[in-house]
Amino acid sequence: MSGSEEEYSEEEQISIEEKTAIVRYFINNAPPGHTDKIVEAVRTIGAADVLTEEGVATMLREYNLANFKPVQLPDGTSVVICPQTEVAAGEFLQPSTGKVITFDHVTGGVVEVRDATAEEIGESGSAECTAIQKAMEGYLAKAYHPGDSAVTVTSSSEGINIVISAEKIKHDGGCWSGRWKSEWTVKDGNIDGTTSVMSHYYEQGNVQMHNLKDFAATAIDASDPAAVAKHVEKSEAALHGQFDKMYSTMTNTTFKELRRQLPVTGMKFNWANPGVATMRQVLTKGN
């Protein structure tokens, strides 16, 4: 047996650390509503050894925190699962109601709701944060679908933090889903932010679109909650408008650049007499 044959005679073994890193990557980049499919696929391909109960919970926690999971509560209110609201492992603050929810990252359900302590609420319960929260809820009611979105306003050493998250998941013959999340910081008379948009479409194919938009710092009167909400609305509306313009022009630009309108011969295919398009005729044309 030659050296090259010996080299490929046995399958290369992947360490548990490498497997875990691969699985974590796919979970972290999964579209909304698809993490369970990733976990199922991992078990199918024989990498179930990384899917311990603790391992799955850890990966899904990372996913939810990174993607600002919006959670709707039975009382009609909502909370965003994100670093800004996490007060302890699995516990998240809802400043607008003074509650803390215990969230199960594996099942995606709320386990418990309790009153937050004064320490947990901190400055997030200030009159300024409360007023901005109310103004932002008014914006969400106007621009986002109810039941699919959430906004949370908190306070930290970084300033006043505004987090918006919306998800839409639909399975109907094909499959499509999307996420719009944004975070804004108000500090020292300025507001800046970042919006991340992800869309996914699957039907005999897999197409995803990712977009990250940074909004530069802009002077603002932080004491005016309506002005803060208006700035966020105007910024997000401008981004939405850019998407509308992009998709309206893609048919006549980008999509046409993906393939030739005619074959290399410059002639439409003769479906009435397909035999005319022989390889010999194509190769000898013009000789």
Tab-separated table of C-alpha atoms in Angstrom:
chain	number	residue	atom	x	y	z
A	1	MET	CA	0.000	0.000	0.000
A	2	SER	CA	1.401	3.385	-0.992
A	3	GLY	CA	1.814	6.283	1.415
A	4	SER	CA	-1.123	8.186	-0.118
A	5	GLU	CA	-3.393	5.144	0.252
A	6	GLU	CA	-2.368	4.727	3.877
A	7	GLU	CA	-3.097	8.412	4.461
A	8	TYR	CA	-6.756	8.013	3.420
A	9	SER	CA	-7.308	4.465	4.669
A	10	GLU	CA	-8.845	5.680	7.925
A	11	GLU	CA	-11.294	8.493	8.574
A	12	GLU	CA	-9.842	11.481	10.350
A	13	GLN	CA	-11.219	11.759	13.864
A	14	ILE	CA	-12.602	15.115	14.995
A	15	SER	CA	-12.155	16.076	18.621
A	16	ILE	CA	-15.133	16.836	20.832
A	17	GLU	CA	-13.950	20.448	21.033
A	18	GLU	CA	-13.940	20.771	17.241
A	19	LYS	CA	-17.381	19.191	16.980
A	20	THR	CA	-18.728	21.538	19.623
A	21	ALA	CA	-17.301	24.572	17.803
A	22	ILE	CA	-18.893	23.444	14.526
A	23	VAL	CA	-22.288	22.824	16.100
A	24	ARG	CA	-22.142	26.144	17.976
A	25	TYR	CA	-21.391	27.967	14.713
A	26	PHE	CA	-24.399	26.479	12.925
A	27	ILE	CA	-26.733	27.105	15.858
A	28	ASN	CA	-25.566	30.709	16.279
A	29	ASN	CA	-26.172	31.360	12.568
A	30	ALA	CA	-29.519	29.587	12.317
A	31	PRO	CA	-32.551	31.596	11.133
A	32	PRO	CA	-35.358	32.164	13.643
A	33	GLY	CA	-37.250	28.964	14.404
A	34	HIS	CA	-34.553	26.663	13.072
A	35	THR	CA	-32.343	25.884	16.056
A	36	ASP	CA	-34.326	22.706	16.742
A	37	LYS	CA	-33.692	21.565	13.173
A	38	ILE	CA	-29.958	22.107	13.644
A	39	VAL	CA	-29.981	20.027	16.830
A	40	GLU	CA	-31.952	17.289	15.078
A	41	ALA	CA	-29.542	17.296	12.130
A	42	VAL	CA	-26.523	17.058	14.449
A	43	ARG	CA	-27.985	13.947	16.055
A	44	THR	CA	-28.671	12.453	12.625
A	45	ILE	CA	-25.092	12.847	11.354
A	46	GLY	CA	-23.616	11.152	14.416
A	47	ALA	CA	-22.429	14.106	16.488
A	48	ALA	CA	-24.888	13.612	19.323
A	49	ASP	CA	-22.011	13.362	21.798
A	50	VAL	CA	-21.803	17.183	21.885
A	51	LEU	CA	-25.522	17.540	22.557
A	52	THR	CA	-25.495	17.033	26.281
A	53	GLU	CA	-28.343	18.641	28.196
A	54	GLU	CA	-25.987	21.287	29.534
A	55	GLY	CA	-24.315	21.779	26.160
A	56	VAL	CA	-27.585	22.390	24.303
A	57	ALA	CA	-28.812	24.786	27.002
A	58	THR	CA	-25.545	26.755	26.826
A	59	MET	CA	-25.630	27.054	23.029
A	60	LEU	CA	-29.280	28.105	22.943
A	61	ARG	CA	-28.645	30.687	25.666
A	62	GLU	CA	-25.847	32.174	23.541
A	63	TYR	CA	-28.166	32.197	20.536
A	64	ASN	CA	-31.046	33.914	22.331
A	65	LEU	CA	-28.838	36.542	23.961
A	66	ALA	CA	-27.043	37.346	20.710
A	67	ASN	CA	-30.278	37.598	18.713
A	68	PHE	CA	-32.438	39.456	21.265
A	69	LYS	CA	-35.183	36.861	21.543
A	70	PRO	CA	-38.582	38.616	21.961
A	71	VAL	CA	-40.829	36.834	24.454
A	72	GLN	CA	-44.548	37.452	24.813
A	73	LEU	CA	-46.081	36.972	28.266
A	74	PRO	CA	-49.632	35.796	29.051
A	75	ASP	CA	-50.585	39.257	30.346
A	76	GLY	CA	-49.917	40.784	26.921
A	77	THR	CA	-46.599	42.397	27.836
A	78	SER	CA	-43.243	41.383	26.405
A	79	VAL	CA	-39.567	41.226	27.299
A	80	VAL	CA	-36.390	40.963	25.253
A	81	ILE	CA	-33.955	38.181	26.125
A	82	CYS	CA	-30.654	40.039	25.799
A	83	PRO	CA	-27.524	40.907	27.811
A	84	GLN	CA	-29.058	44.223	28.878
A	85	THR	CA	-31.963	42.504	30.663
A	86	GLU	CA	-30.206	39.452	32.129
A	87	VAL	CA	-29.971	39.836	35.912
A	88	ALA	CA	-28.936	36.217	36.666
A	89	ALA	CA	-28.582	32.906	34.855
A	90	GLY	CA	-31.896	32.334	33.092
A	91	GLU	CA	-33.519	35.404	34.675
A	92	PHE	CA	-34.423	38.544	32.759
A	93	LEU	CA	-35.722	41.929	33.872
A	94	GLN	CA	-38.889	43.502	32.551
A	95	PRO	CA	-38.369	47.093	33.742
A	96	SER	CA	-41.759	48.354	32.558
A	97	THR	CA	-43.588	46.088	35.014
A	98	GLY	CA	-40.907	45.605	37.649
A	99	LYS	CA	-40.892	41.855	37.059
A	100	VAL	CA	-38.185	39.246	36.504
A	101	ILE	CA	-38.965	36.228	34.327
A	102	THR	CA	-37.230	32.867	34.415
A	103	PHE	CA	-36.758	31.717	30.818
A	104	ASP	CA	-36.023	28.166	29.634
A	105	HIS	CA	-33.720	28.478	26.636
A	106	VAL	CA	-34.322	24.880	25.557
A	107	THR	CA	-38.131	24.900	25.521
A	108	GLY	CA	-38.426	28.615	24.775
A	109	GLY	CA	-40.983	29.059	27.528
A	110	VAL	CA	-41.363	31.239	30.606
A	111	VAL	CA	-40.999	29.129	33.751
A	112	GLU	CA	-41.728	31.729	36.411
A	113	VAL	CA	-42.474	35.405	36.922
A	114	ARG	CA	-41.561	37.208	40.139
A	115	ASP	CA	-41.195	40.726	41.474
A	116	ALA	CA	-37.807	42.322	40.804
A	117	THR	CA	-35.762	43.631	43.689
A	118	ALA	CA	-34.875	47.310	43.910
A	119	GLU	CA	-31.265	46.384	43.172
A	120	GLU	CA	-32.248	44.464	40.027
A	121	ILE	CA	-34.351	47.341	38.705
A	122	GLY	CA	-31.799	50.035	39.523
A	123	GLU	CA	-31.878	53.100	37.271
A	124	SER	CA	-33.886	51.156	34.681
A	125	GLY	CA	-36.930	52.076	36.730
A	126	SER	CA	-36.212	55.800	36.593
A	127	ALA	CA	-38.787	58.249	35.307
A	128	GLU	CA	-36.588	58.951	32.261
A	129	CYS	CA	-36.371	55.271	31.251
A	130	THR	CA	-40.073	54.747	31.918
A	131	ALA	CA	-41.019	57.677	29.689
A	132	ILE	CA	-38.786	56.487	26.834
A	133	GLN	CA	-40.178	52.949	27.223
A	134	LYS	CA	-43.699	54.280	26.781
A	135	ALA	CA	-42.718	56.327	23.731
A	136	MET	CA	-40.955	53.345	22.177
A	137	GLU	CA	-43.968	51.116	22.773
A	138	GLY	CA	-46.024	53.635	20.832
A	139	TYR	CA	-43.552	53.386	17.939
A	140	LEU	CA	-43.656	49.568	17.994
A	141	ALA	CA	-47.455	49.547	17.947
A	142	LYS	CA	-47.327	51.651	14.781
A	143	ALA	CA	-44.436	50.023	12.899
A	144	TYR	CA	-44.215	46.397	14.054
A	145	HIS	CA	-46.587	43.454	14.060
A	146	PRO	CA	-48.095	42.859	17.514
A	147	GLY	CA	-47.099	39.583	19.127
A	148	ASP	CA	-43.877	39.301	17.121
A	149	SER	CA	-41.949	42.240	18.583
A	150	ALA	CA	-40.704	43.649	21.870
A	151	VAL	CA	-38.805	46.665	23.188
A	152	THR	CA	-36.968	47.098	26.464
A	153	VAL	CA	-35.377	50.248	27.860
A	154	THR	CA	-32.705	49.847	30.537
A	155	SER	CA	-30.016	51.982	32.123
A	156	SER	CA	-26.346	51.211	32.685
A	157	SER	CA	-22.990	52.947	32.943
A	158	GLU	CA	-23.079	53.141	29.124
A	159	GLY	CA	-26.202	55.296	29.218
A	160	ILE	CA	-29.847	54.551	28.439
A	161	ASN	CA	-30.105	51.363	26.368
A	162	ILE	CA	-32.978	50.741	23.967
A	163	VAL	CA	-33.332	47.244	22.541
A	164	ILE	CA	-35.875	46.362	19.842
A	165	SER	CA	-36.426	42.862	18.506
A	166	ALA	CA	-38.924	41.319	16.102
A	167	GLU	CA	-39.160	37.828	14.655
A	168	LYS	CA	-41.447	36.344	12.046
A	169	ILE	CA	-41.553	32.610	11.493
A	170	LYS	CA	-43.763	30.873	8.960
A	171	HIS	CA	-43.926	27.294	7.731
A	172	ASP	CA	-46.473	26.844	4.980
A	173	GLY	CA	-45.456	24.506	2.180
A	174	GLY	CA	-42.141	26.306	1.867
A	175	CYS	CA	-40.475	28.003	4.774
A	176	TRP	CA	-39.469	31.560	5.519
A	177	SER	CA	-38.502	33.567	8.546
A	178	GLY	CA	-36.850	36.826	9.460
A	179	ARG	CA	-35.483	38.953	12.263
A	180	TRP	CA	-35.103	42.690	12.794
A	181	LYS	CA	-33.177	43.768	15.860
A	182	SER	CA	-31.692	47.077	16.857
A	183	GLU	CA	-30.024	48.592	19.884
A	184	TRP	CA	-29.631	52.264	20.689
A	185	THR	CA	-27.651	54.145	23.313
A	186	VAL	CA	-28.569	57.594	24.612
A	187	LYS	CA	-25.750	59.302	26.483
A	188	ASP	CA	-24.340	62.822	26.925
A	189	GLY	CA	-26.918	64.390	24.622
A	190	ASN	CA	-26.280	61.948	21.758
A	191	ILE	CA	-27.907	58.817	20.381
A	192	ASP	CA	-26.282	56.138	18.243
A	193	GLY	CA	-27.347	52.661	17.279
A	194	THR	CA	-27.017	49.509	15.228
A	195	THR	CA	-29.683	47.622	13.304
A	196	SER	CA	-29.289	44.033	12.156
A	197	VAL	CA	-31.663	42.463	9.652
A	198	MET	CA	-31.786	38.805	8.649
A	199	SER	CA	-34.206	37.103	6.258
A	200	HIS	CA	-34.384	33.461	5.269
A	201	TYR	CA	-36.319	31.698	2.533
A	202	TYR	CA	-36.327	27.988	1.873
A	203	GLU	CA	-38.175	26.027	-0.783
A	204	GLN	CA	-36.032	23.603	-2.781
A	205	GLY	CA	-33.165	25.921	-1.971
A	206	ASN	CA	-31.754	28.019	0.831
A	207	VAL	CA	-31.426	31.783	0.536
A	208	GLN	CA	-30.421	34.145	3.336
A	209	MET	CA	-29.866	37.876	3.530
A	210	HIS	CA	-27.901	39.552	6.320
A	211	ASN	CA	-27.480	43.290	6.780
A	212	LEU	CA	-25.823	45.289	9.546
A	213	LYS	CA	-26.287	49.061	9.667
A	214	ASP	CA	-24.513	51.397	12.090
A	215	PHE	CA	-26.065	54.784	12.820
A	216	ALA	CA	-23.585	57.496	13.772
A	217	ALA	CA	-24.009	59.533	16.940
A	218	THR	CA	-26.570	62.319	16.581
A	219	ALA	CA	-27.331	65.125	19.004
A	220	ILE	CA	-30.679	64.672	20.757
A	221	ASP	CA	-32.643	66.022	23.679
A	222	ALA	CA	-32.732	62.949	25.911
A	223	SER	CA	-35.275	64.632	28.180
A	224	ASP	CA	-37.808	64.449	25.325
A	225	PRO	CA	-38.950	60.793	24.998
A	226	ALA	CA	-40.929	61.591	21.848
A	227	ALA	CA	-37.768	62.941	20.178
A	228	VAL	CA	-35.876	59.757	21.043
A	229	ALA	CA	-38.615	57.528	19.619
A	230	LYS	CA	-38.914	59.752	16.535
A	231	HIS	CA	-35.187	59.479	15.855
A	232	VAL	CA	-35.309	55.683	16.030
A	233	GLU	CA	-38.402	55.621	13.816
A	234	LYS	CA	-36.852	57.917	11.222
A	235	SER	CA	-33.585	55.946	11.146
A	236	GLU	CA	-35.266	52.565	10.806
A	237	ALA	CA	-37.719	53.872	8.217
A	238	ALA	CA	-34.807	55.142	6.109
A	239	LEU	CA	-33.174	51.704	6.262
A	240	HIS	CA	-36.464	50.043	5.368
A	241	GLY	CA	-36.778	52.385	2.421
A	242	GLN	CA	-33.313	51.394	1.220
A	243	PHE	CA	-34.376	47.751	1.262
A	244	ASP	CA	-37.526	48.555	-0.708
A	245	LYS	CA	-35.481	50.394	-3.321
A	246	MET	CA	-32.885	47.643	-3.516
A	247	TYR	CA	-35.426	44.884	-4.087
A	248	SER	CA	-37.403	46.914	-6.607
A	249	THR	CA	-34.291	47.349	-8.786
A	250	MET	CA	-32.722	43.894	-8.312
A	251	THR	CA	-34.926	42.316	-10.984
A	252	ASN	CA	-33.469	44.559	-13.692
A	253	THR	CA	-29.907	44.662	-12.355
A	254	THR	CA	-28.519	42.071	-9.962
A	255	PHE	CA	-30.651	39.112	-11.022
A	256	LYS	CA	-29.919	39.691	-14.727
A	257	GLU	CA	-26.198	39.757	-13.975
A	258	LEU	CA	-26.364	36.276	-12.456
A	259	ARG	CA	-26.896	34.556	-15.819
A	260	ARG	CA	-26.943	35.226	-19.558
A	261	GLN	CA	-30.260	36.125	-21.132
A	262	LEU	CA	-29.138	34.160	-24.206
A	263	PRO	CA	-26.696	31.255	-24.577
A	264	VAL	CA	-23.164	31.859	-25.859
A	265	THR	CA	-24.416	31.460	-29.435
A	266	GLY	CA	-26.468	34.622	-29.019
A	267	MET	CA	-29.524	32.747	-30.349
A	268	LYS	CA	-32.642	31.509	-28.590
A	269	PHE	CA	-32.955	27.730	-28.387
A	270	ASN	CA	-35.024	26.255	-31.209
A	271	TRP	CA	-37.521	24.117	-29.327
A	272	ALA	CA	-39.366	23.236	-32.555
A	273	ASN	CA	-36.232	21.610	-34.007
A	274	PRO	CA	-33.844	20.834	-31.105
A	275	GLY	CA	-31.541	18.773	-33.287
A	276	VAL	CA	-30.298	21.894	-34.988
A	277	ALA	CA	-28.293	22.856	-31.888
A	278	THR	CA	-25.661	20.137	-32.159
A	279	MET	CA	-22.295	20.514	-30.504
A	280	ARG	CA	-20.591	20.400	-33.902
A	281	GLN	CA	-22.684	23.269	-35.219
A	282	VAL	CA	-21.922	25.351	-32.149
A	283	LEU	CA	-18.180	24.704	-32.345
A	284	THR	CA	-17.880	25.269	-36.090
A	285	LYS	CA	-20.183	28.283	-36.297
A	286	GLY	CA	-18.493	31.100	-38.112
A	287	ASN	CA	-15.658	28.942	-39.519
